[in-house]
PDB file of C-alpha atoms in Angstrom:
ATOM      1  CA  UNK A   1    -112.222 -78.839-148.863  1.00  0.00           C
ATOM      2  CA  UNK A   2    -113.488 -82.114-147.773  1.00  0.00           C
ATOM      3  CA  UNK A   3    -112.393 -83.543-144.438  1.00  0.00           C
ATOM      4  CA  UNK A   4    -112.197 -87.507-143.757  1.00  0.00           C
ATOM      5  CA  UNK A   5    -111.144 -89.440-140.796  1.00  0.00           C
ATOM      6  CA  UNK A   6    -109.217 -93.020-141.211  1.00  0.00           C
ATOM      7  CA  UNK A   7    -108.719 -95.695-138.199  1.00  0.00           C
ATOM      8  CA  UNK A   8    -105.414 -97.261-137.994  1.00  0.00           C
ATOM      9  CA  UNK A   9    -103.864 -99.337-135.510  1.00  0.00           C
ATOM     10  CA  UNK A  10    -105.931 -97.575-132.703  1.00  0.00           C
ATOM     11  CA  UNK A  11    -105.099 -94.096-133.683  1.00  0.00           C
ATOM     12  CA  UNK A  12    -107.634 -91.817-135.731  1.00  0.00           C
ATOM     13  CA  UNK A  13    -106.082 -89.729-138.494  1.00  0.00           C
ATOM     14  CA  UNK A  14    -107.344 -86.887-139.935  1.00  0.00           C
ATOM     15  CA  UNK A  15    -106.775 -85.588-143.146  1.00  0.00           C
ATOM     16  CA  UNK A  16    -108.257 -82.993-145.548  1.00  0.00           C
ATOM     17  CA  UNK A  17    -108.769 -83.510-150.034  1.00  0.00           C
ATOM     18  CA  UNK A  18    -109.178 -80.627-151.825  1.00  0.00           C
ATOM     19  CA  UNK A  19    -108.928 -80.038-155.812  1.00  0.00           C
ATOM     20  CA  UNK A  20    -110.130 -82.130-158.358  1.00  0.00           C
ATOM     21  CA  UNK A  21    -106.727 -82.743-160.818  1.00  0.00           C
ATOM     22  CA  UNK A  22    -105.622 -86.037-161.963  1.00  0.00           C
ATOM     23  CA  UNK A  23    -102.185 -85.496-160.385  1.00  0.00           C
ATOM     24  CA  UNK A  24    -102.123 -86.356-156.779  1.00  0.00           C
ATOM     25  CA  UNK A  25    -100.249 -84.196-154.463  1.00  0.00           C
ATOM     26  CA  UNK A  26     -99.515 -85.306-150.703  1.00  0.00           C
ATOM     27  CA  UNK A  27     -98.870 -82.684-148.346  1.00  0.00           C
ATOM     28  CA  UNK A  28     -97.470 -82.681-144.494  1.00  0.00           C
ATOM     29  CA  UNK A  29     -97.862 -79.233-142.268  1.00  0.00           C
ATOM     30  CA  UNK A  30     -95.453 -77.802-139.960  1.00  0.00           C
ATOM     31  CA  UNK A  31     -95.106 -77.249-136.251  1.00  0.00           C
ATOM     32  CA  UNK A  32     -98.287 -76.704-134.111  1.00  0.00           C
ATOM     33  CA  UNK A  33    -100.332 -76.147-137.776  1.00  0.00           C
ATOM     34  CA  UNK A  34    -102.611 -78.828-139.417  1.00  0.00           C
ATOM     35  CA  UNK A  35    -103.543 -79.695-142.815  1.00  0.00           C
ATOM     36  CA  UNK A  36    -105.503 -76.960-143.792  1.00  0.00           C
ATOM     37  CA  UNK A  37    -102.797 -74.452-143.625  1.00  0.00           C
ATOM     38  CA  UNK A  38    -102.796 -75.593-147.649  1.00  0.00           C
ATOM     39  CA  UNK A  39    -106.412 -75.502-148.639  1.00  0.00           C
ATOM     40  CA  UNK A  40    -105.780 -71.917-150.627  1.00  0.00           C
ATOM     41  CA  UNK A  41    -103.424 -73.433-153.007  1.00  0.00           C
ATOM     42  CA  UNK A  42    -106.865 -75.133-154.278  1.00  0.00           C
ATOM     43  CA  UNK A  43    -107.455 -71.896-155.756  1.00  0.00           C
ATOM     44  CA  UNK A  44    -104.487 -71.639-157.562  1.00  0.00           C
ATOM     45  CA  UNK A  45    -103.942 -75.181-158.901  1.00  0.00           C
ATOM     46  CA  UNK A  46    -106.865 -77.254-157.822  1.00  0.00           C
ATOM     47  CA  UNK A  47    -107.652 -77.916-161.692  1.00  0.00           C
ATOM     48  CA  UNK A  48    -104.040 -79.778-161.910  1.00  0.00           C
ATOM     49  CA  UNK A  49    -103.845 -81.631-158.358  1.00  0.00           C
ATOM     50  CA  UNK A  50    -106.012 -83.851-156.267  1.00  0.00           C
ATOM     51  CA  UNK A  51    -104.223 -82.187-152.643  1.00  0.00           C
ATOM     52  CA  UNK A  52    -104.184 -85.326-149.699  1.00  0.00           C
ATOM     53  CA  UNK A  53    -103.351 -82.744-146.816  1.00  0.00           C
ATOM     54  CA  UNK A  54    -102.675 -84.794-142.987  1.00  0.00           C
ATOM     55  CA  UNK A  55    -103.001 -84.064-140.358  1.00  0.00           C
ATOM     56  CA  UNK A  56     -99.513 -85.218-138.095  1.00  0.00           C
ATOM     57  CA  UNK A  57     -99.606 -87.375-134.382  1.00  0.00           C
ATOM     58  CA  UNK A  58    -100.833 -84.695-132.260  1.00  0.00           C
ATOM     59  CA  UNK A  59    -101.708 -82.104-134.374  1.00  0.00           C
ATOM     60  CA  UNK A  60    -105.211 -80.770-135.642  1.00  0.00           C
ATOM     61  CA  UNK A  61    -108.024 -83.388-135.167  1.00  0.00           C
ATOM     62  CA  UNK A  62    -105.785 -86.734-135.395  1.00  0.00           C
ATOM     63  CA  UNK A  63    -105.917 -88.854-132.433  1.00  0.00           C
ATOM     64  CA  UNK A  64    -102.666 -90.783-131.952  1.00  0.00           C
ATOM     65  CA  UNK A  65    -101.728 -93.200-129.193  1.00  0.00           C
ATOM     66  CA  UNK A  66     -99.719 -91.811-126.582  1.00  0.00           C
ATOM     67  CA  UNK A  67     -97.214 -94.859-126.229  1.00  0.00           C
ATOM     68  CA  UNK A  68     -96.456 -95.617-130.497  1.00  0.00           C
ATOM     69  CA  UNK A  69     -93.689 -93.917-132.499  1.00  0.00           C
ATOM     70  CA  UNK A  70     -95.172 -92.853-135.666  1.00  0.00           C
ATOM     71  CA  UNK A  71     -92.787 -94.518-138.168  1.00  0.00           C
ATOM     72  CA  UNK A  72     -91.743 -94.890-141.948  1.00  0.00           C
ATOM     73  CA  UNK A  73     -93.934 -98.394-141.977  1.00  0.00           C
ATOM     74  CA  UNK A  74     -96.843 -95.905-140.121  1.00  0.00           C
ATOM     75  CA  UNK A  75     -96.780 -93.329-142.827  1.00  0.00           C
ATOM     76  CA  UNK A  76     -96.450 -95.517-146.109  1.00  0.00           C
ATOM     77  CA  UNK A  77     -99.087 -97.991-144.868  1.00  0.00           C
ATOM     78  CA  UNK A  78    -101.377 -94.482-144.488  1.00  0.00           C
ATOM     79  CA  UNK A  79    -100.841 -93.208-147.691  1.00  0.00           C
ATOM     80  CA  UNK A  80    -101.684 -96.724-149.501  1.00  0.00           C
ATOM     81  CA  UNK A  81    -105.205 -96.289-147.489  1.00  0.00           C
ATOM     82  CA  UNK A  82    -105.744 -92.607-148.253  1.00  0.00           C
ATOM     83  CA  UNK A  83    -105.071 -93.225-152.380  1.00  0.00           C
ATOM     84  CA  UNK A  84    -106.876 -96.626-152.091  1.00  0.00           C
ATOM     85  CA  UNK A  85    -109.777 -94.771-150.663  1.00  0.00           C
ATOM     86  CA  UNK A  86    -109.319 -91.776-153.285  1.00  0.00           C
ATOM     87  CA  UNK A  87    -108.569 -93.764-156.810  1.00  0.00           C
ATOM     88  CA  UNK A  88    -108.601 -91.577-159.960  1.00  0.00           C
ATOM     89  CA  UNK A  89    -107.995 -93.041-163.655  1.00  0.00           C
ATOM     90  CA  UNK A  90    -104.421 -91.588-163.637  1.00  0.00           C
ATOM     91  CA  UNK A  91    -103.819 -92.955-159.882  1.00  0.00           C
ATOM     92  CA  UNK A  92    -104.783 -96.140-160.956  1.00  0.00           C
ATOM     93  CA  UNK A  93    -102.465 -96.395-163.149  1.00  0.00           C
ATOM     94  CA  UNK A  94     -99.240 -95.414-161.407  1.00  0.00           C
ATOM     95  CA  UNK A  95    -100.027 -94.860-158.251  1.00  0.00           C
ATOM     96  CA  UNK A  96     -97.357 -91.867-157.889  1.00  0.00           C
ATOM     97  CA  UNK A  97     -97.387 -88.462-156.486  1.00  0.00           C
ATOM     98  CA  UNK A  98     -96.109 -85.357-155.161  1.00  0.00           C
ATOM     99  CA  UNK A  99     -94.948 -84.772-151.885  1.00  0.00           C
ATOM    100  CA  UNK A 100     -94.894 -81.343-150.129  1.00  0.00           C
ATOM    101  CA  UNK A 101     -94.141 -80.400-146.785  1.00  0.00           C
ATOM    102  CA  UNK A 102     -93.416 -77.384-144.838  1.00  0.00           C
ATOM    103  CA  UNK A 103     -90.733 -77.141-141.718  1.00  0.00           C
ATOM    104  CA  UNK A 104     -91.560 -80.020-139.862  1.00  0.00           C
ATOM    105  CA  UNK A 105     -93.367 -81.528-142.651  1.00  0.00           C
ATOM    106  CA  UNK A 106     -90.334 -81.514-144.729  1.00  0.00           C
ATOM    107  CA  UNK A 107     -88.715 -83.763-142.651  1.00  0.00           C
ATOM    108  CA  UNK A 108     -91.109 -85.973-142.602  1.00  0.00           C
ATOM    109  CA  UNK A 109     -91.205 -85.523-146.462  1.00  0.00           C
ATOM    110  CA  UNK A 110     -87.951 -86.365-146.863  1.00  0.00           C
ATOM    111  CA  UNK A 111     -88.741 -89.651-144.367  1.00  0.00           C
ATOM    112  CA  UNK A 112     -90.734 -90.938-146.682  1.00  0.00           C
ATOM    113  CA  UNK A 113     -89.183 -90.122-150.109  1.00  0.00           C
ATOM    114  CA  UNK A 114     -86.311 -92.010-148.729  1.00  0.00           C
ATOM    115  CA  UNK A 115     -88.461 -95.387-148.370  1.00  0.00           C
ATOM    116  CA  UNK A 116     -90.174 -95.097-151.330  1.00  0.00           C
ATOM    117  CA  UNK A 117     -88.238 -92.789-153.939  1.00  0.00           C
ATOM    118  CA  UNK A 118     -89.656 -94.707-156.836  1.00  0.00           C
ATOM    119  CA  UNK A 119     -93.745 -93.181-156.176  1.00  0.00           C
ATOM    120  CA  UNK A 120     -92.342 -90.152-156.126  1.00  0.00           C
ATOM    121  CA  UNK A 121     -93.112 -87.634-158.984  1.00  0.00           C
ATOM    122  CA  UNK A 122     -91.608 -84.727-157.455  1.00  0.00           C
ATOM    123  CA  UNK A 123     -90.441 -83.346-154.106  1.00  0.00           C
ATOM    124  CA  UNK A 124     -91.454 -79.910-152.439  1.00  0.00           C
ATOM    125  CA  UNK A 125     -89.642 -78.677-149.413  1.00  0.00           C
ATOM    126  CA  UNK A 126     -90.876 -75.256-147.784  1.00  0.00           C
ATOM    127  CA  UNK A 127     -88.111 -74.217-145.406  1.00  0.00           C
ATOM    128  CA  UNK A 128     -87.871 -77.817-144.488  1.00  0.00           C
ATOM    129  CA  UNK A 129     -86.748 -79.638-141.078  1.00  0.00           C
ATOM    130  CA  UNK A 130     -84.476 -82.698-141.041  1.00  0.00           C
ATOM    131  CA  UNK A 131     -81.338 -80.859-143.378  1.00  0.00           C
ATOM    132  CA  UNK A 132     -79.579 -80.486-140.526  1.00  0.00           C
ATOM    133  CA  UNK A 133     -79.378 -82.861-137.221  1.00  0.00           C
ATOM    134  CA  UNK A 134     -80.204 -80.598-133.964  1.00  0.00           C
ATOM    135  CA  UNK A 135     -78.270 -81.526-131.212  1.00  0.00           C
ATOM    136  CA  UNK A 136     -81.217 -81.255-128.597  1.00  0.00           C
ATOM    137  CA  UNK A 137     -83.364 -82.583-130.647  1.00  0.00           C
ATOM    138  CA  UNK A 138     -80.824 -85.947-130.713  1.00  0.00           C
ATOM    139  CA  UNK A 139     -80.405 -85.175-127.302  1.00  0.00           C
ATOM    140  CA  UNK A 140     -83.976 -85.107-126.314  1.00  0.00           C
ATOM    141  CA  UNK A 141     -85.514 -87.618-128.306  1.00  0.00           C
ATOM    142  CA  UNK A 142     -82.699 -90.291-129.783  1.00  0.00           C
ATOM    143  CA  UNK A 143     -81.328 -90.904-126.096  1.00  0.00           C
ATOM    144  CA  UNK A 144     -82.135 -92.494-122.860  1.00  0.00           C
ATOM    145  CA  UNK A 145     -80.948 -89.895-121.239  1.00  0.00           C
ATOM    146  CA  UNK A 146     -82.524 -87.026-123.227  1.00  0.00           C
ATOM    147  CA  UNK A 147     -85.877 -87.885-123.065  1.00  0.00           C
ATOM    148  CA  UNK A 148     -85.992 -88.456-119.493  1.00  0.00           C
ATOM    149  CA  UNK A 149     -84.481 -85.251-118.794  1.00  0.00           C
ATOM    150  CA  UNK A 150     -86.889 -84.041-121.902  1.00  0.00           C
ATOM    151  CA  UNK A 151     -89.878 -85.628-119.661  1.00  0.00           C
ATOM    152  CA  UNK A 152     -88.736 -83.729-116.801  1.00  0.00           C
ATOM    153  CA  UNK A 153     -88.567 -80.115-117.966  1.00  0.00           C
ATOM    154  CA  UNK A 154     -91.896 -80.223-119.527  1.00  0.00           C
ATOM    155  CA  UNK A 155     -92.959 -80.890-116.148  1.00  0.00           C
ATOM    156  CA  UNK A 156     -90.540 -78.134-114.318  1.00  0.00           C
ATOM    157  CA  UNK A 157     -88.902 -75.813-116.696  1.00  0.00           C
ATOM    158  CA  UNK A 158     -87.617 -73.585-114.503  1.00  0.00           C
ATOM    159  CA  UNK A 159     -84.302 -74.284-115.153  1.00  0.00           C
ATOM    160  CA  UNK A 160     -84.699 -74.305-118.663  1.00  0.00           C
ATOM    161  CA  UNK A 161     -85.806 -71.013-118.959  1.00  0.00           C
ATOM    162  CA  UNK A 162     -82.937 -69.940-116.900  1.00  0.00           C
ATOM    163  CA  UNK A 163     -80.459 -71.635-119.313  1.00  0.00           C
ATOM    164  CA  UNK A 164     -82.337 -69.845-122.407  1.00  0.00           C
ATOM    165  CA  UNK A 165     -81.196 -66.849-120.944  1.00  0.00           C
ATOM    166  CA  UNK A 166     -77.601 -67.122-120.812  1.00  0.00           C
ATOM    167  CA  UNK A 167     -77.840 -68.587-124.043  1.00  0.00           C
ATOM    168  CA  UNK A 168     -79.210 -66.278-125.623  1.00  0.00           C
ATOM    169  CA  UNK A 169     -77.053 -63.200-123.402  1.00  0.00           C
ATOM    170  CA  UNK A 170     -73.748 -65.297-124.958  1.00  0.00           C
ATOM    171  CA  UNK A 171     -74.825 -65.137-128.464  1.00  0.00           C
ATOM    172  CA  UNK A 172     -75.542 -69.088-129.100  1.00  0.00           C
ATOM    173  CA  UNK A 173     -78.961 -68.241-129.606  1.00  0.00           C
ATOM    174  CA  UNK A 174     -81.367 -65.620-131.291  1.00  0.00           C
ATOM    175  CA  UNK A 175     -83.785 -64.322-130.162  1.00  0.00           C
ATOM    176  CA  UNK A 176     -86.005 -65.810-132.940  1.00  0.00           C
ATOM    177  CA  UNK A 177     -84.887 -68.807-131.203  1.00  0.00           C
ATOM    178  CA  UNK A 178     -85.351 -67.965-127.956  1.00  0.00           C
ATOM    179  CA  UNK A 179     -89.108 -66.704-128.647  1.00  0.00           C
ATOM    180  CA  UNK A 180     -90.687 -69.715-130.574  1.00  0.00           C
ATOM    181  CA  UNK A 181     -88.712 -71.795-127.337  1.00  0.00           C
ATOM    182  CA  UNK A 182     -90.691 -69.405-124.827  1.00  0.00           C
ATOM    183  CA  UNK A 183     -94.037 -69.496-126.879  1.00  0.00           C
ATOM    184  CA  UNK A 184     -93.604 -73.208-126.642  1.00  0.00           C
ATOM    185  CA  UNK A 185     -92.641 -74.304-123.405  1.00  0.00           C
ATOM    186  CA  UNK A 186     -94.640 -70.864-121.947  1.00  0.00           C
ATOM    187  CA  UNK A 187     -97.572 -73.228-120.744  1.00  0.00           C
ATOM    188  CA  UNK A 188     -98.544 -76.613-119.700  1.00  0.00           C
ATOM    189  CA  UNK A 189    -100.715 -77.092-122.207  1.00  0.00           C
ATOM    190  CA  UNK A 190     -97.983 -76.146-125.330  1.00  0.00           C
ATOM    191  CA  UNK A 191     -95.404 -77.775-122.861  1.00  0.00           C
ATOM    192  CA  UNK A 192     -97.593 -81.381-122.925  1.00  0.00           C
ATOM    193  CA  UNK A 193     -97.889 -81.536-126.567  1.00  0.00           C
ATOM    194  CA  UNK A 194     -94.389 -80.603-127.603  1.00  0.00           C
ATOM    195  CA  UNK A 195     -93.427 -83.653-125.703  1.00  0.00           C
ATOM    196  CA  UNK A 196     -95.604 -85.387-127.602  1.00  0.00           C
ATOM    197  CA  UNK A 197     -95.265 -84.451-130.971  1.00  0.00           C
ATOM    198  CA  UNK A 198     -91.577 -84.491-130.902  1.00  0.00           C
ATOM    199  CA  UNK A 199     -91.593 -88.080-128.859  1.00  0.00           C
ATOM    200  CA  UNK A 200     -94.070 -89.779-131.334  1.00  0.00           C
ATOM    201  CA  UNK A 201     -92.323 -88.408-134.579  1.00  0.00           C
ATOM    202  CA  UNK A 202     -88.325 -89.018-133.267  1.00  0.00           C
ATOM    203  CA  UNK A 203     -88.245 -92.123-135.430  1.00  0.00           C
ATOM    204  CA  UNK A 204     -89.058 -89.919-139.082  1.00  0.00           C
ATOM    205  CA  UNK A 205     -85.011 -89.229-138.760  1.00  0.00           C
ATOM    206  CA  UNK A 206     -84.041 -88.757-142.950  1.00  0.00           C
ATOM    207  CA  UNK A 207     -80.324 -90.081-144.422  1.00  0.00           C
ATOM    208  CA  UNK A 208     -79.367 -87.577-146.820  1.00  0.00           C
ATOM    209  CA  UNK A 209     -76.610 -89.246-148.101  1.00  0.00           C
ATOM    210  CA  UNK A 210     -79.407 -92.180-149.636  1.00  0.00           C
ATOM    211  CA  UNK A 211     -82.038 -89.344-150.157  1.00  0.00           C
ATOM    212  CA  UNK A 212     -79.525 -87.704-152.525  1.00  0.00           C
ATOM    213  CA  UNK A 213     -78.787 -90.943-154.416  1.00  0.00           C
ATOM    214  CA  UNK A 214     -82.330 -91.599-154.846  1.00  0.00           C
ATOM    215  CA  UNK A 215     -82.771 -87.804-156.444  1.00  0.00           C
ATOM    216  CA  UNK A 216     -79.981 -88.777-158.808  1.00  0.00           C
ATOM    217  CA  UNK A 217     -80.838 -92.550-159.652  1.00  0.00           C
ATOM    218  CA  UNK A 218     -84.495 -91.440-159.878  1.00  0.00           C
ATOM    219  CA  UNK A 219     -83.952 -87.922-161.247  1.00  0.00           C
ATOM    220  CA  UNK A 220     -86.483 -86.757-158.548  1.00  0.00           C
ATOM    221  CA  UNK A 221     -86.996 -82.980-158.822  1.00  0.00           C
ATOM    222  CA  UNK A 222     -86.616 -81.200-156.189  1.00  0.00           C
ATOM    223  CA  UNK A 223     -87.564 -77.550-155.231  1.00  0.00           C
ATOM    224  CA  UNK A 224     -86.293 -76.006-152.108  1.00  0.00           C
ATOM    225  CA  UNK A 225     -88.209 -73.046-151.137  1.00  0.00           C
ATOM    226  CA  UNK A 226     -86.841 -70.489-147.987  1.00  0.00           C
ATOM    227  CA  UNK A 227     -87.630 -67.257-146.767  1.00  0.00           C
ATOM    228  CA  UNK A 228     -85.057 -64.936-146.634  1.00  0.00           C
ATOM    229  CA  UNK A 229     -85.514 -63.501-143.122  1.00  0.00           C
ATOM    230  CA  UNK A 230     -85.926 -66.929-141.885  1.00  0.00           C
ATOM    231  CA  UNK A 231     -84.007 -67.151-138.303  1.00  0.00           C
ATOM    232  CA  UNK A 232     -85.097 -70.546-137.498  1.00  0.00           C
ATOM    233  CA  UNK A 233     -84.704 -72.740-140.594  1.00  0.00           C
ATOM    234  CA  UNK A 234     -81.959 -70.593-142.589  1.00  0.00           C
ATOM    235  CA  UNK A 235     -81.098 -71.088-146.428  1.00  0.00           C
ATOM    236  CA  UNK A 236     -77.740 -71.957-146.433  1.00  0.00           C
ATOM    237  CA  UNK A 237     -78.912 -75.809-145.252  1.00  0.00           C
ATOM    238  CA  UNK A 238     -80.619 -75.746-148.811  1.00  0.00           C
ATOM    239  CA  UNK A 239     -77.355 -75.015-150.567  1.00  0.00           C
ATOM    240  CA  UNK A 240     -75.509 -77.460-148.461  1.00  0.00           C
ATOM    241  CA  UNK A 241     -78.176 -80.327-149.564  1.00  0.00           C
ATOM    242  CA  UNK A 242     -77.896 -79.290-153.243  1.00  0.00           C
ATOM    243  CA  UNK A 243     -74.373 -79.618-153.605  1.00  0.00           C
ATOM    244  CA  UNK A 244     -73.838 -82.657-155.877  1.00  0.00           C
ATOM    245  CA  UNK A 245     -77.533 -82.670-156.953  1.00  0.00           C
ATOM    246  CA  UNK A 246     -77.422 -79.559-159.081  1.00  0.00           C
ATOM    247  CA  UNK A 247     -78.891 -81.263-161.943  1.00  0.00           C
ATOM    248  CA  UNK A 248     -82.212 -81.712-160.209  1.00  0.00           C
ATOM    249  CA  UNK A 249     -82.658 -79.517-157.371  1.00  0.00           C
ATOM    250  CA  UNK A 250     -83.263 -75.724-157.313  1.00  0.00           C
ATOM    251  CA  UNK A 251     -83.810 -72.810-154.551  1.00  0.00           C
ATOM    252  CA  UNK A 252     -86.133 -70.177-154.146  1.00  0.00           C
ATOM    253  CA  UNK A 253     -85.481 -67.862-151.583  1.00  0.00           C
ATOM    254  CA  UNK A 254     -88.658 -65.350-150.994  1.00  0.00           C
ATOM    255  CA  UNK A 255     -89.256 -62.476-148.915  1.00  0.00           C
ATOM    256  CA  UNK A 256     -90.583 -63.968-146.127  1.00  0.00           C
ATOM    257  CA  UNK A 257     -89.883 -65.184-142.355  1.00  0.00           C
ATOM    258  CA  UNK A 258     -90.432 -68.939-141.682  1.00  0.00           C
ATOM    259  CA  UNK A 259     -93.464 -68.892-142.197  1.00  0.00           C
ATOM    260  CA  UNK A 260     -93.091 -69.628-146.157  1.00  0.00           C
ATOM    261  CA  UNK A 261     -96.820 -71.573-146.767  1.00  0.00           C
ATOM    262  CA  UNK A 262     -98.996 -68.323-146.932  1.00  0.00           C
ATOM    263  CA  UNK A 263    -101.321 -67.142-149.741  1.00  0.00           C
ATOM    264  CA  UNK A 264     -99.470 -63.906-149.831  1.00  0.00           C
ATOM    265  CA  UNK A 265     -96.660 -65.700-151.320  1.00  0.00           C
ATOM    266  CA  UNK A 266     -98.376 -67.870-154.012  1.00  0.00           C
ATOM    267  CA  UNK A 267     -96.102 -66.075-156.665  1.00  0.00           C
ATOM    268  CA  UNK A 268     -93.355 -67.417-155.946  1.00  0.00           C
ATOM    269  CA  UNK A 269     -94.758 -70.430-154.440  1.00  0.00           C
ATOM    270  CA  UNK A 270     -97.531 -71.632-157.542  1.00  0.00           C
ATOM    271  CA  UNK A 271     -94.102 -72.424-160.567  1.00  0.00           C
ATOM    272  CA  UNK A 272     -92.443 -74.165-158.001  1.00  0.00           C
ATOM    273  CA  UNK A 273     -96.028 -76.633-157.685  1.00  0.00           C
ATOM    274  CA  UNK A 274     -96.403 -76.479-161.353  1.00  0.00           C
ATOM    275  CA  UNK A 275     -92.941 -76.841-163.395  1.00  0.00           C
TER     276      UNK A 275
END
C-alpha cells in the first residue's frame, strides 16, 4: 500500500493506492477510521482493481481548513487529480470507476454518484449513511440555530449528557446509540473533531429521489451490504432505498455489527466487489 499526499485549495489530502488491476475502484471510510481500513481487500482482489482509498476532512493524515465545507465541486475536482495522477491504459480510456464507501463514506458515496452518475461503473454501500435524514444531524449542521447550539455543547456538554439519559431511560434511544454518543462526545479531544468532521462534510447531503433515477437511467448496480446486529445503521433503510430499483440493486445482510468492512467478513464481502 502506497501512501500519497495531494495539495488543494490550501488543504492537504491524503490518500492511500493499493492493487495493481486495470479497474479502478474509489473508496471513502467511515466515522473516526481512515483509508486504510481497506488495504486487506488488496489481498483478495488486488489483481482486478487499482483501490484509490481517502482519507476524509479531518480524518487520518488529511489536513483540511477549518473554515471550508468540503463539497460535491471539492470531491469531483479531487478525484480528476488522483486518476490524472494514476492513469492506466483502461483509465485512459473511460475514465470510470467504482465507488465504495462504508457508513459515513456511503453518504458521501452516494454525494458523488449523484453528480456524476455517468463515471460510475458500479456502486458499493457498506451499511451506508445518508438513507435516511437524522434529525440532529439537520438540526446541528443544516441550521443557524443548530450549529450554534452544536458549537456550544462541544464546549459544555453537560447538559447533553443529561438529556442522553432520559433518552435513553424512555426508550427513544439504544444503548448502541447512547454508547458510540458517549465514546464521542466523552473527551475534548473526540468532542473537537466531531464538530469538525460533521461541520466540514454537512454540505455532502444525497437526493435519493435523483440518485434512484440515475441507477435506473444508467442501470448503475448497486450492492447494499448490512450487518445484521447493526443498532446504528439498521437494514430496513436498504429495503426502503431498493424499492422501485429492484432491477439493479441487491442486499446482503451478514453476521456482523456495524462494523461491516473487516477481513473476517471477506466472504460475503469479495462477490459483492467482484460480480
Amino acid at each position: 500500500m502506497d501512501q500519497h499526499f495531494l495539495s488543494y485549495n490550501g488543504s492537504q489530502i491524503c490518500y492511500y493506492r493499493f492493487g495493481h488491476g486495470l479497474r479502478a475502484l474509489i473508496c471513502f471510510h467511515g466515522f473516526g477510521e481512515d483509508g486504510t481500513v481497506y488495504n486487506f481487500l488488496e489481498k483478495y482482489s488486488g489483481d482486478q482493481f487499482s483501490f484509490y482509498s481517502i482519507d476524509l476532512p479531518f480524518h487520518g493524515k488529511t489536513r483540511w481548513k477549518d473554515d471550508q465545507d468540503f463539497t460535491t465541486r471539492d470531491l469531483q475536482n479531487i478525484i480528476k487529480e488522483i486518476m490524472d495522477q494514476n492513469k492506466t491504459s483502461l483509465q485512459q480510456v473511460n475514465k470510470a470507476y467504482t465507488l465504495l464507501g462504508f457508513s459515513l463514506g456511503g453518504r458521501v458515496a452516494l454525494r458523488l454518484y449523484q453528480s456524476q452518475p455517468e463515471k460510475i461503473t458500479k456502486l458499493i454501500l457498506l451499511a451506508p449513511d445518508g438513507l435516511k435524514v437524522n434529525f440532529w444531524y439537520w438540526l446541528s449542521t443544516q441550521t443557524w440555530v443548530g450549529v450554534q447550539l452544536f458549537s456550544f455543547t462541544m464546549k459544555y456538554p453537560g447538559w447533553f449528557f443529561a438529556f442522553i439519559k432520559i433518552l435513553k431511560k424512555t426508550g427513544f434511544i439504544n444503548a448502541s446509540v447512547c454508547k458510540f454518543v458517549n465514546y464521542y462526545i466523552g473527551n475534548e479531544t473526540a468532542r473537537q473533531l466531531l464538530f469538525q468532521r460533521w461541520i466540514s462534510l454537512r454540505k455532502l447531503i444525497p437526493d435519493l429521489k435523483l440518485i434512484k433515477n440515475s441507477i435506473r437511467l444508467h442501470a448503475t448496480p448497486t450492492r447494499l451490504v448490512y450487518g445484521k446486529f447493526d443498532r446504528i445503521i439498521l437494514p430496513v433503510r436498504g429495503h426502503l432505498f431498493q424499492k422501485d430499483i429492484e432491477e439493479f440493486c441487491t442486499i446482503t445482510i451478514i453476521k456482523s455489527g456495524h462494523q461491516v468492512i473487516h477481513e473476517s467478513h471477506i466472504e460475503e464481502i469479495l462477490p459483492v466487489l467482484l460480480h
